Short mmCIF file of C-alpha atoms in Angstrom, two decimals:
data_model
loop_
_atom_site.label_atom_id
_atom_site.label_comp_id
_atom_site.label_asym_id
_atom_site.label_seq_id
_atom_site.Cartn_x
_atom_site.Cartn_y
_atom_site.Cartn_z
CA UNK A 175 10.95 -70.82 44.94
CA UNK A 176 12.41 -67.37 44.63
CA UNK A 177 11.31 -64.87 41.99
CA UNK A 178 13.61 -62.15 40.74
CA UNK A 179 13.84 -59.58 38.01
CA UNK A 180 16.96 -60.02 35.92
CA UNK A 181 17.59 -56.26 35.88
CA UNK A 182 17.92 -56.29 39.67
CA UNK A 183 20.97 -58.55 39.43
CA UNK A 184 24.41 -56.95 39.58
CA UNK A 185 25.94 -56.43 36.11
CA UNK A 186 28.54 -59.18 36.65
CA UNK A 187 25.81 -61.72 37.52
CA UNK A 188 23.80 -60.74 34.42
CA UNK A 189 26.87 -61.22 32.21
CA UNK A 190 27.51 -64.63 33.80
CA UNK A 191 23.89 -65.68 33.21
CA UNK A 192 23.98 -64.50 29.60
CA UNK A 193 27.20 -66.46 28.99
CA UNK A 194 25.69 -69.63 30.46
CA UNK A 195 22.46 -69.25 28.49
CA UNK A 196 24.41 -68.63 25.29
CA UNK A 197 26.43 -71.80 25.90
CA UNK A 198 23.31 -73.86 26.59
CA UNK A 199 21.60 -72.49 23.47
CA UNK A 200 24.67 -73.30 21.38
CA UNK A 201 24.71 -76.84 22.75
CA UNK A 202 21.00 -77.31 22.04
CA UNK A 203 20.22 -77.87 25.73
CA UNK A 204 17.37 -75.33 25.79
CA UNK A 205 14.17 -75.81 23.86
CA UNK A 206 11.17 -73.55 23.49
CA UNK A 207 7.70 -74.91 24.09
CA UNK A 208 5.61 -73.58 21.19
CA UNK A 209 1.91 -74.09 21.80
CA UNK A 210 0.63 -72.58 18.56
CA UNK A 211 1.73 -70.61 15.52
CA UNK A 212 -0.47 -68.03 13.80
CA UNK A 213 -0.02 -65.83 10.76
CA UNK A 214 -0.16 -62.07 11.19
CA UNK A 215 -3.65 -61.93 9.70
CA UNK A 216 -4.82 -64.25 12.52
CA UNK A 217 -3.38 -62.12 15.31
CA UNK A 218 -6.82 -61.80 16.94
CA UNK A 219 -7.06 -65.59 17.18
CA UNK A 220 -3.55 -65.72 18.64
CA UNK A 221 -4.44 -63.11 21.23
CA UNK A 222 -7.58 -65.01 22.19
CA UNK A 223 -5.52 -68.21 22.54
CA UNK A 224 -3.20 -66.48 25.00
CA UNK A 225 -6.07 -64.91 26.95
CA UNK A 226 -7.81 -68.29 27.26
CA UNK A 227 -4.83 -69.67 29.25
CA UNK A 228 -5.18 -72.83 27.15
CA UNK A 229 -1.75 -72.51 25.51
CA UNK A 230 0.93 -74.54 27.26
CA UNK A 231 3.93 -72.71 25.80
CA UNK A 232 4.55 -69.73 23.59
CA UNK A 233 2.15 -68.47 20.98
CA UNK A 234 4.12 -67.39 17.90
CA UNK A 235 3.09 -64.90 15.21
CA UNK A 236 4.74 -65.39 11.83
CA UNK A 237 5.28 -62.37 9.58
CA UNK A 238 5.70 -62.82 5.86
CA UNK A 239 6.02 -66.09 3.97
#
């Protein structure tokens, strides 16, 4: 496995990656794993969920209705 930081890629490689990701998103081939959703007034609970390392996926904060 090789780790990299996207900003270390040459500009042409970043543009290529963005084009591929945009295509995959448009085709519905990428899906987000959402572990939990919290309202803004429960942001402390959301933060604790992330810190507990119990969330398998993203923790989302909703703002507004």
